[in-house]
Coordinates of C-alpha atoms in Angstrom, one line a residue:
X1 CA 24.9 -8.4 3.7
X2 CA 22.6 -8.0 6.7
X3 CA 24.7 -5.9 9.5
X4 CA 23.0 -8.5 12.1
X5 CA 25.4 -11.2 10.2
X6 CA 28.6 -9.1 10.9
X7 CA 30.9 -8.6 12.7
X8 CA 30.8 -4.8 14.2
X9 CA 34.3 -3.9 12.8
X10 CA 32.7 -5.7 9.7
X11 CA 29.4 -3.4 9.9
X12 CA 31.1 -0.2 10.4
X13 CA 34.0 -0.5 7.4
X14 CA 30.6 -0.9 5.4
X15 CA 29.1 1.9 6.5
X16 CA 31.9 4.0 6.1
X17 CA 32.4 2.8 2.5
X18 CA 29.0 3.4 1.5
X19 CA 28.6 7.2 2.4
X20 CA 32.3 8.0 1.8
X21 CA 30.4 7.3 -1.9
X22 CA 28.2 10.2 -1.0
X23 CA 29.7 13.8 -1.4
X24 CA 30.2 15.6 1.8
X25 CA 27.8 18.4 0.1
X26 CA 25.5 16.1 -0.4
X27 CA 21.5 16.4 0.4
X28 CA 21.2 14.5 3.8
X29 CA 18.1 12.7 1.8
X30 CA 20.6 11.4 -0.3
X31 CA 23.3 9.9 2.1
X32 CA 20.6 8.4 4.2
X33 CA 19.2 6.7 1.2
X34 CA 22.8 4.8 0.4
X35 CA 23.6 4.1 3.3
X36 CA 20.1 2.4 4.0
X37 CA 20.0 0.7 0.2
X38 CA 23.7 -0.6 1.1
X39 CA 23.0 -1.9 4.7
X40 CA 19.7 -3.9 3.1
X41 CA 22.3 -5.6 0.1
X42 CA 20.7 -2.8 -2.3
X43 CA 23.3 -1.3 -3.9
X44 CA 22.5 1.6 -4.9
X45 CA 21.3 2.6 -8.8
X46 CA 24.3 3.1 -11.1
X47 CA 26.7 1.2 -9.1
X48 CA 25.6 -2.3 -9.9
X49 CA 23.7 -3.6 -13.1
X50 CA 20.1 -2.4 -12.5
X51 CA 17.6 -5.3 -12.2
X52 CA 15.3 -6.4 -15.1
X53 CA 11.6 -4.5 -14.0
X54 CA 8.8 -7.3 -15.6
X55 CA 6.7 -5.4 -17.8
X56 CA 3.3 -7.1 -18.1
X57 CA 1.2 -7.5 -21.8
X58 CA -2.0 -7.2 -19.8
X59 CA -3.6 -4.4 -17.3
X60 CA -3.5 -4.6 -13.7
X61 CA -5.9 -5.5 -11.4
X62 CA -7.6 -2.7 -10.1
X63 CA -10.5 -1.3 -8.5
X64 CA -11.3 2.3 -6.1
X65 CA -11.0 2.6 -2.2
X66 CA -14.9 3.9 -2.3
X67 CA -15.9 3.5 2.0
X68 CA -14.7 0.8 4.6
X69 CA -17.8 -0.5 5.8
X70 CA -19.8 -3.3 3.8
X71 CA -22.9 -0.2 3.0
X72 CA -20.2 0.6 0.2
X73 CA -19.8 -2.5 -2.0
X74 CA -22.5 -1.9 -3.9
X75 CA -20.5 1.2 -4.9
X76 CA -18.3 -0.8 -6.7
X77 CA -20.7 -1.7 -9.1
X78 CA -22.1 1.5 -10.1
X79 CA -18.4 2.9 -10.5
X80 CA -17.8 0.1 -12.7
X81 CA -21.2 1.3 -14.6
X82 CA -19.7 5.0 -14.7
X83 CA -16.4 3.4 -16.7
X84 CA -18.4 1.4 -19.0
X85 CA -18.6 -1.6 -17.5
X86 CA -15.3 -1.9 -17.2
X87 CA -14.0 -5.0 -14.6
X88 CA -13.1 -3.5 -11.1
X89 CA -11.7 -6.8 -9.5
X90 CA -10.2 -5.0 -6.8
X91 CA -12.2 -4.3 -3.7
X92 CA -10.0 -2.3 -0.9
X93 CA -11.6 -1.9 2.2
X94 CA -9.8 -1.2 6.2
X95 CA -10.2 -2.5 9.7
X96 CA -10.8 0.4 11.8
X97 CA -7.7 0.8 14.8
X98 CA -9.7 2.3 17.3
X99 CA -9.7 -1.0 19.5
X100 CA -8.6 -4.4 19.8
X101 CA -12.0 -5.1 18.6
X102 CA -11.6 -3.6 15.6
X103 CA -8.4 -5.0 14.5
X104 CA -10.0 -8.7 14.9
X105 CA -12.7 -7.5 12.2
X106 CA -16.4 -7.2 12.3
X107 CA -17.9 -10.7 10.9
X108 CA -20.9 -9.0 9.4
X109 CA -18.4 -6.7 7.5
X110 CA -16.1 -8.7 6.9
X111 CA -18.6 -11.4 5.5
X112 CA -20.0 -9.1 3.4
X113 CA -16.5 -7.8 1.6
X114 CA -15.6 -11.5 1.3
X115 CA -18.9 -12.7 -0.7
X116 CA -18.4 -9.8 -3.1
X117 CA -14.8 -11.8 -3.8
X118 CA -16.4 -15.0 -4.0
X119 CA -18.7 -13.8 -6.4
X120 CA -15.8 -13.7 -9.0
X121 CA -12.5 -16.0 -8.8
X122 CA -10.9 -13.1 -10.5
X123 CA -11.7 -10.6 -7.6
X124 CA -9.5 -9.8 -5.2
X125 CA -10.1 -8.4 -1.4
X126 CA -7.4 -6.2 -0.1
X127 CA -7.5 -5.1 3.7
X128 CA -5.8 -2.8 5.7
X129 CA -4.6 -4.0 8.7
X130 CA -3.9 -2.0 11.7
X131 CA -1.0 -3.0 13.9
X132 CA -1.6 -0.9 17.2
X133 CA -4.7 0.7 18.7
X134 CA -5.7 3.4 19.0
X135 CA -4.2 3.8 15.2
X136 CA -5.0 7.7 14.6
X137 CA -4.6 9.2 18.1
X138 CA -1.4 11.2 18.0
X139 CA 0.5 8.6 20.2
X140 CA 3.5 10.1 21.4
X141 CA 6.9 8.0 20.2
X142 CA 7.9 6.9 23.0
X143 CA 5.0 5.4 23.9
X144 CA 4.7 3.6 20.0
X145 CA 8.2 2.5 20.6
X146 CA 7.0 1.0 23.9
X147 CA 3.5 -1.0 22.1
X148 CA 5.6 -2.1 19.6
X149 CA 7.9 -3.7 21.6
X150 CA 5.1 -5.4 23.3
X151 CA 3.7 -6.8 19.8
X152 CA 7.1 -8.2 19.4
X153 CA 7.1 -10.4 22.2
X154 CA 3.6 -11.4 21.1
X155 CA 1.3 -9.5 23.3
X156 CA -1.3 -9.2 21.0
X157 CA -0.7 -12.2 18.9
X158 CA -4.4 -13.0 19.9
X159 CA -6.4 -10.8 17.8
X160 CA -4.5 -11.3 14.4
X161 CA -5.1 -15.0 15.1
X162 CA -8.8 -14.0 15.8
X163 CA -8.8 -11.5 12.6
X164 CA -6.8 -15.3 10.6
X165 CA -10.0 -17.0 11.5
X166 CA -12.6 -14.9 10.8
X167 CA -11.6 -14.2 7.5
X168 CA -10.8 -18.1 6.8
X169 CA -14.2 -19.3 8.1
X170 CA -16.1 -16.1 6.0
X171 CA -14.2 -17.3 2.6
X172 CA -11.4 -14.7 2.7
X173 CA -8.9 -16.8 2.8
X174 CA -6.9 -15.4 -0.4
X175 CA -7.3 -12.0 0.9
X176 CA -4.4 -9.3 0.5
X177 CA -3.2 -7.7 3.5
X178 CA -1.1 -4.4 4.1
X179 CA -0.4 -4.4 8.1
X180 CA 1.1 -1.1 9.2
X181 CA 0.6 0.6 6.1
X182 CA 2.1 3.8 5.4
X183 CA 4.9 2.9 8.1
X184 CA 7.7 5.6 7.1
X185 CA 5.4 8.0 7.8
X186 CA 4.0 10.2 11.0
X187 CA -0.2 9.5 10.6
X188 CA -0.4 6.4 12.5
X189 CA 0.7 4.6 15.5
X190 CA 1.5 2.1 13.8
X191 CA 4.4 3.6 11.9
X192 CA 7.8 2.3 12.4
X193 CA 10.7 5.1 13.2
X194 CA 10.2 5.3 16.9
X195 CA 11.7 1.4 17.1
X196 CA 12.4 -0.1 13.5
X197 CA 14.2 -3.1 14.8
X198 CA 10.9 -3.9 17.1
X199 CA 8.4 -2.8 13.9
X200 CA 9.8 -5.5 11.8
X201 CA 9.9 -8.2 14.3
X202 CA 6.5 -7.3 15.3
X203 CA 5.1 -7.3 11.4
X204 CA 7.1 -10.8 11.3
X205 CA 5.3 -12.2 14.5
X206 CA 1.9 -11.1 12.9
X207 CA 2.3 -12.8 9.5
X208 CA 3.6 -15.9 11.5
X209 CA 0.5 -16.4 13.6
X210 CA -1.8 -15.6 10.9
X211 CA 0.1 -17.9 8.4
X212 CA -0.4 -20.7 11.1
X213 CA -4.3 -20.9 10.6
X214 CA -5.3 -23.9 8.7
X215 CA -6.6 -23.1 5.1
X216 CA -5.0 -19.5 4.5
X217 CA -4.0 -18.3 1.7
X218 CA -3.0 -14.8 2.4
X219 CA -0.7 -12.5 0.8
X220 CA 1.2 -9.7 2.8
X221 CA 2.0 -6.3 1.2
X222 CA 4.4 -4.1 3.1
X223 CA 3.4 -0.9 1.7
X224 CA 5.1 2.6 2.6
X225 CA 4.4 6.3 1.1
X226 CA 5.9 6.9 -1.8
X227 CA 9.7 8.7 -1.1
X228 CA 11.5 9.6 2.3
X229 CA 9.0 11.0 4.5
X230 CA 9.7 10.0 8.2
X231 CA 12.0 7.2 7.7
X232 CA 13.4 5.5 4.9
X233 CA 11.2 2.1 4.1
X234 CA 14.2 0.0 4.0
X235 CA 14.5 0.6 7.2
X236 CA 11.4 -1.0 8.1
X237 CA 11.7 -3.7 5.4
X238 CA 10.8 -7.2 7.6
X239 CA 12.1 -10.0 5.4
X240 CA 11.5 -11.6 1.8
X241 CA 10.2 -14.1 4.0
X242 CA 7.4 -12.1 5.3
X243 CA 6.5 -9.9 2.3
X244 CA 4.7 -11.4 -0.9
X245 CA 4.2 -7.7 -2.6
X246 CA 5.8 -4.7 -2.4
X247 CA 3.5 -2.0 -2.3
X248 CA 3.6 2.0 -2.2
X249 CA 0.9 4.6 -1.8
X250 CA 1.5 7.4 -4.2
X251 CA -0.1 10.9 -3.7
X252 CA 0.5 13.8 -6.0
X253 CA 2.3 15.9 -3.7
X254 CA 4.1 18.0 -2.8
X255 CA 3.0 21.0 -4.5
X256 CA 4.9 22.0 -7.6
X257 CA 6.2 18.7 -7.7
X258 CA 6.3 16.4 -11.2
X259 CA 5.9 12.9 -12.1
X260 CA 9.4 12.5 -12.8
X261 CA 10.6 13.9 -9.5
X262 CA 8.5 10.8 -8.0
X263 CA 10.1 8.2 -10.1
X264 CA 13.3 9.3 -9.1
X265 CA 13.0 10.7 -6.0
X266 CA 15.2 8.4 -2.9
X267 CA 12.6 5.8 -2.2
X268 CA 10.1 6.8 -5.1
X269 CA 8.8 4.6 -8.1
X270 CA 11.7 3.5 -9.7
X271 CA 13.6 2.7 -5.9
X272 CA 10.3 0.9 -5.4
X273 CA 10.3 -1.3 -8.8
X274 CA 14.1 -2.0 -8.7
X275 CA 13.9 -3.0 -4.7
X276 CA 11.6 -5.7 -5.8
X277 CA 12.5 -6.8 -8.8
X278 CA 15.8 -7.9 -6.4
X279 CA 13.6 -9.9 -4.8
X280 CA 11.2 -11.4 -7.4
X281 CA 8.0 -10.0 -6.5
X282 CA 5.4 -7.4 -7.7
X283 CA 4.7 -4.3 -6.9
X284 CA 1.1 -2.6 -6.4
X285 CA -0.6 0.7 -5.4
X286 CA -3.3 0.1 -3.1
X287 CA -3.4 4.1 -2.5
X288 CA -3.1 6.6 -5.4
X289 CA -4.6 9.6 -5.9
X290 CA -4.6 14.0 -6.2
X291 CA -3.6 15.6 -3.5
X292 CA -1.7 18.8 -3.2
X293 CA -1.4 20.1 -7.4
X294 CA -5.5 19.8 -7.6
X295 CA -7.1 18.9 -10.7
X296 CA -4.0 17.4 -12.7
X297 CA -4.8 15.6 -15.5
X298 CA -0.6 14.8 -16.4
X299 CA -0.2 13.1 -13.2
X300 CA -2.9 10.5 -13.7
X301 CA -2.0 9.8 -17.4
X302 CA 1.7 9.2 -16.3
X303 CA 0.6 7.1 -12.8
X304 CA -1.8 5.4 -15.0
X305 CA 0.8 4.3 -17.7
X306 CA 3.5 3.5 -14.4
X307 CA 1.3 1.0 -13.2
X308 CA 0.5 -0.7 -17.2
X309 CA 4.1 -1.0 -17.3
X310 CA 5.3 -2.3 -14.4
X311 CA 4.7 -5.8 -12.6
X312 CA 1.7 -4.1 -11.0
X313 CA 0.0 -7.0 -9.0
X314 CA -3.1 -4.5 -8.6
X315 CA -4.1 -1.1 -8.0
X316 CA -6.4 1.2 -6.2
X317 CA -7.5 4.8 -6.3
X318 CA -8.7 6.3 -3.4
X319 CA -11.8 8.1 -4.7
X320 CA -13.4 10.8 -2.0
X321 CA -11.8 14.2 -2.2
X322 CA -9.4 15.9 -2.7
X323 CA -7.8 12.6 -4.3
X324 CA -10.7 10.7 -6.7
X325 CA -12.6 11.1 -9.8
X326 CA -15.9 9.4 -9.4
X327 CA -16.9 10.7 -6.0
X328 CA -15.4 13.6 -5.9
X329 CA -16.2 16.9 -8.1
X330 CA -13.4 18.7 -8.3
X331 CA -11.2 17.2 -10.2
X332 CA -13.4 17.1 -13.8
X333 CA -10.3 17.4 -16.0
X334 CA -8.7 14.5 -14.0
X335 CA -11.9 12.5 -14.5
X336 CA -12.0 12.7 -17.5
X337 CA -8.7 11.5 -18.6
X338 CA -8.9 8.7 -15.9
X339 CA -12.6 7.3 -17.2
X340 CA -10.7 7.1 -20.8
X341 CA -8.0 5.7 -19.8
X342 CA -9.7 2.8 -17.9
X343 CA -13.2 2.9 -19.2
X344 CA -14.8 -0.7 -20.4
X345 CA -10.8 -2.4 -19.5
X346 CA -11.1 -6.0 -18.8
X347 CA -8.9 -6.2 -15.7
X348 CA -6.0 -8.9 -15.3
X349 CA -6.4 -12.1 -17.1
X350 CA -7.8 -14.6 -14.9
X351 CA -9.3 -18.1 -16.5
X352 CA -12.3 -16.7 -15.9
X353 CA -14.8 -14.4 -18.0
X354 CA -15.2 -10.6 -16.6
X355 CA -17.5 -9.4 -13.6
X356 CA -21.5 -9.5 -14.5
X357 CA -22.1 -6.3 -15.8
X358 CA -23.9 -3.6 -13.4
X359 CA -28.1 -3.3 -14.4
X360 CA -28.3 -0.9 -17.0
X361 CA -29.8 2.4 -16.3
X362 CA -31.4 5.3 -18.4
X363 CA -28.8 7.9 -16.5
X364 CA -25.7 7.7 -15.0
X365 CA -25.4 6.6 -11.8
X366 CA -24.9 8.9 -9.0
X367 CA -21.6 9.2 -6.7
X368 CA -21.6 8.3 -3.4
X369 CA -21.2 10.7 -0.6
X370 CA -17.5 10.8 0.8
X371 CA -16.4 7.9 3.0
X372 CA -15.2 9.0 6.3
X373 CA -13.3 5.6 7.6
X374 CA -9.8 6.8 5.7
X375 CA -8.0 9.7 6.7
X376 CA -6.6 11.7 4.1
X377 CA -2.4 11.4 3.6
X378 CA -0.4 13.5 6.1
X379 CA 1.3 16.4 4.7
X380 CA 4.9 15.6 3.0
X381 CA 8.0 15.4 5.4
X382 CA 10.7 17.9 5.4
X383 CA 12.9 16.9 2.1
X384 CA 10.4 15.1 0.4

């Protein structure tokens, strides 16, 4: 039960029974993360009957973050060339937070990305959706606490409503959207631990207003890091109302870390499946990548065989170093268990035949160079 549907006596005998459950030598990692699953009506794994995870016959969706701006889409093609052909029907791309301006979208840009879907009904366009501007500045909290109070009360309803049109008008009215991603952590303003109560009613005004555009079709993914980090993503969880996927970006890190540390980590993979397999929808990736153990050729195999084996919506690999295989060079063991894994794969099932094949060509093509409109994950948070 919600604590804003009780009564404080109510609210505080269930807090107390939920981390009396916790021994007192308990990691404070681990208290926090009962005491969050039980305020949000999780209760936490091993208490209760654990949720039945869907486990599709078919692979995922998926495609590479390769660049934000529409100069990269043909990069799509020629990675899809370098796997055999295989059908990237995932193109992720973000709105740069630098202004206002940026967060209603660039119509040329945005244009562009949303042709490349129409080209294929079994495409999909996922965008990254700042929530405050500037987005990567080092905005102090109590200033973020202060901007996202103001989007709650609908200060800047205007520009999602401008960002709802543009994409409507331009044919990406299906598209995918993660608003705030990465929330629970420290890289952007837009993250939610200065004012969680505020975050979530601002993410909940921003779906409203786009939602009330004539003609949409979006989807909302409320997509965290992977694990503790700043703040525990239940925290900042806005409603089953508000949230069609749940997503998580998963980097390998920290260092010395292993795959089954982020399955069962507070908040990891499995924390992620169970949480919405409660609430009946899929999960996706729309970050994954290397990061902090280099060239590891384990991780991919296991994240790879995760995301077959899960209700995995889609996924996408961000591919510029340290994190990708295609466009960047050192990772060669990594690339090379990734292209088998994925290479000529047919995508998600879709009623429709796969993408046109990229023009043959006597050598392989070329990487690009590495995007620069993504920063790279900040570092892991103390207990992570």
């Amino acid at each position: 039960m919600r604590f804003g549907r009780l009564t404080l006596g109510s609210a505080a005998l269930l807090l107390l029974l939920a981390t009396a459950s916790v021994p007192a030598g308990a990691p404070p990692g681990q208290r926090e993360r009962q005491a969050a699953l039980s305020a949000d009506e999780s209760a936490p794994r091993g208490a209760a009957p654990r949720p039945v995870v869907q486990r599709p016959r078919h692979e995922p969706a998926f495609g590479a973050f390769v660049g934000s701006w529409d100069r990269y889409i043909p990069q799509i093609g020629r990675y899809a060339q370098w796997l055999g052909n295989a059908n990237l029907q995932v193109g992720h791309t973000y709105l740069a937070g630098n202004t206002w301006a940026d967060v209603e979208g660039e119509p040329v840009v945005l244009g562009l990305w949303s042709q490349w879907r129409l080209a294929d009904p079994a495409r999909t366009l996922v965008l990254g959706v700042p929530m405050l501007v500037p987005n990567e500045a080092a905005v102090p909290d109590d200033q973020v606490a202060k901007l996202l109070a103001q989007g709650a009360r609908g200060d800047f309803d205007q520009h999602f409503l401008k960002l709802a049109r543009k994409l409507v008008a331009l044919g990406g009215n299906d598209t995918v959207l993660t608003p705030g991603w990465e929330m629970n952590g420290t890289t952007y303003t837009h993250r939610c631990k200065p004012d969680p109560t505020a975050w979530k009613a601002y993410w909940r005004r921003i779906v409203e207003v786009m939602r009330s555009v004539p003609g949409q079709r979006f989807r909302f993914d409320f997509t965290p890091n992977r694990g503790l980090d700043a703040i525990a993503w239940t925290r900042c969880y806005p409603g089953d109302d508000v949230v069609d996927i749940i997503g998580m970006d998963s980097y390998d890190q920290p260092a010395g870390a292993t795959f089954d540390s982020y399955v069962s980590e507070p908040y990891g993979l499995q924390d992620q499946v169970e949480f919405a397999a409660r609430r009946g929808k899929p999960v996706s990736y729309p970050e994954w990548g290397l990061f902090r153990n280099g060239d590891n050729p384990e991780y991919v195999r296991r994240m790879v065989e995760w995301m077959r084996t899960h209700d995995t919506l889609y996924q996408t690999v961000t591919d510029y170093c340290p994190h990708g295989f295609w466009g960047c060079d050192r990772n060669p063991r990594s690339s090379a268990v990734f292209k088998q894994l994925m290479a000529g794969s047919k995508g998600a099932p879709a009623g429709a035949g796969p993408a046109p094949a990229a023009p043959a060509s006597s050598s392989p093509p070329s990487p690009p160079s590495p995007p620069v409109a993504k920063a790279s994950p900040s570092a892991p948070a103390a207990g992570r």
